[in-house]
Coordinates of C-alpha atoms in Angstrom, one line a residue:
X1 CA -249.3 55.4 134.4
X2 CA -247.5 56.1 131.2
X3 CA -246.4 59.5 129.9
X4 CA -246.5 60.0 126.1
X5 CA -244.4 62.8 124.8
X6 CA -244.8 64.2 121.3
X7 CA -244.1 67.2 119.2
X8 CA -240.4 66.9 118.5
X9 CA -238.9 67.3 115.1
X10 CA -236.5 69.2 112.9
X11 CA -236.7 72.9 112.9
X12 CA -234.5 75.8 111.7
X13 CA -232.9 78.2 114.0
X14 CA -235.3 80.8 115.1
X15 CA -238.3 78.5 114.6
X16 CA -240.8 77.1 117.1
X17 CA -242.1 73.8 118.4
X18 CA -244.7 72.8 120.9
X19 CA -244.1 69.7 122.9
X20 CA -246.9 67.8 124.6
X21 CA -246.9 65.1 127.2
X22 CA -250.1 63.3 128.1
X23 CA -250.6 60.9 131.0
X24 CA -252.5 57.7 130.3
X25 CA -254.8 58.3 133.3
X26 CA -255.3 60.8 136.0
X27 CA -252.5 61.4 138.4
X28 CA -253.4 62.4 141.9
X29 CA -251.5 64.7 144.3
X30 CA -249.2 66.1 141.6
X31 CA -246.4 68.1 143.1
X32 CA -245.0 69.3 139.8
X33 CA -244.7 68.6 136.1
X34 CA -241.5 69.2 134.3
X35 CA -239.5 69.0 131.1
X36 CA -235.9 67.9 131.0
X37 CA -233.5 67.5 128.1
X38 CA -230.4 65.6 127.3
X39 CA -228.0 66.6 124.6
X40 CA -225.5 64.1 123.2
X41 CA -222.6 63.6 125.6
X42 CA -224.2 65.8 128.2
X43 CA -226.1 65.1 131.4
X44 CA -229.9 65.5 131.6
X45 CA -230.9 68.9 132.7
X46 CA -234.0 70.6 133.9
X47 CA -235.6 72.9 131.3
X48 CA -238.8 74.0 133.0
X49 CA -241.1 73.1 135.8
X50 CA -244.6 73.9 136.8
X51 CA -245.9 73.2 140.3
X52 CA -249.4 72.3 141.6
X53 CA -250.1 76.0 142.2
X54 CA -248.9 77.0 138.7
X55 CA -245.6 78.4 139.8
X56 CA -243.0 78.1 137.1
X57 CA -239.2 78.1 136.9
X58 CA -236.9 77.8 133.9
X59 CA -233.3 77.1 133.1
X60 CA -231.5 80.4 132.5
X61 CA -230.7 79.2 128.9
X62 CA -234.4 79.1 128.0
X63 CA -235.9 82.0 129.9
X64 CA -237.9 84.3 127.7
X65 CA -238.0 81.7 124.9
X66 CA -239.8 78.7 126.4
X67 CA -243.1 78.5 128.2
X68 CA -244.4 75.6 130.3
X69 CA -248.1 75.1 130.8
X70 CA -250.5 72.4 131.7
X71 CA -254.1 71.2 131.2
X72 CA -255.2 69.5 134.4
X73 CA -258.4 68.2 132.9
X74 CA -256.4 66.3 130.2
X75 CA -253.4 65.4 132.4
X76 CA -251.2 67.0 129.9
X77 CA -248.1 69.3 130.2
X78 CA -246.9 71.5 127.3
X79 CA -243.6 73.2 126.4
X80 CA -243.8 76.0 123.9
X81 CA -240.4 76.6 122.5
X82 CA -239.7 79.8 120.5
X83 CA -236.6 81.3 119.0
X84 CA -235.0 77.9 119.0
X85 CA -231.2 77.7 118.8
X86 CA -228.9 74.8 117.7
X87 CA -227.9 74.4 121.3
X88 CA -231.5 73.5 122.1
X89 CA -231.0 70.2 120.2
X90 CA -231.6 67.3 122.6
X91 CA -234.0 64.6 123.6
X92 CA -236.7 66.2 125.7
X93 CA -238.3 64.2 128.5
X94 CA -241.4 65.0 130.5
X95 CA -241.5 64.2 134.2
X96 CA -244.3 64.1 136.8
X97 CA -243.6 64.0 140.5
X98 CA -246.5 63.2 142.8
X99 CA -247.3 62.3 146.4
X100 CA -244.6 64.4 147.9
X101 CA -242.0 62.9 145.7
X102 CA -242.7 59.3 146.3
X103 CA -244.0 58.8 142.8
X104 CA -242.0 59.7 139.8
X105 CA -243.0 59.2 136.2
X106 CA -241.0 59.7 133.0
X107 CA -242.0 60.0 129.4
X108 CA -240.1 58.2 126.7
X109 CA -238.5 61.3 125.2
X110 CA -239.0 63.2 122.0
X111 CA -236.1 64.4 119.8
X112 CA -235.7 68.1 119.0
X113 CA -233.2 69.0 116.3
X114 CA -232.5 72.6 115.6
X115 CA -230.5 72.9 112.4
X116 CA -230.4 74.8 109.1

């Protein structure tokens, strides 16, 4: 299974972007789907996660601005990012964990740059 992330780009502060991550085929027994990000010189951090029962959690830094959602029929997870700030600049990675954590997929990353 391959995860293809898209939707990154250059946006001004206060702007919005919508990231998508599509799996190449169906993934069974998904535990959760998530977005992580890694800024230059920093460790990768969890941004948002959505579980199999649609429970969500967010990093404190993005609460109220970002929304994670998914389309099960299309094996796709989304990240709607609003009110973007320069500190949101990073490479964003999608992640899918399945089969009680024994299976872990990562997308290739998509760059988000927030700058005027």
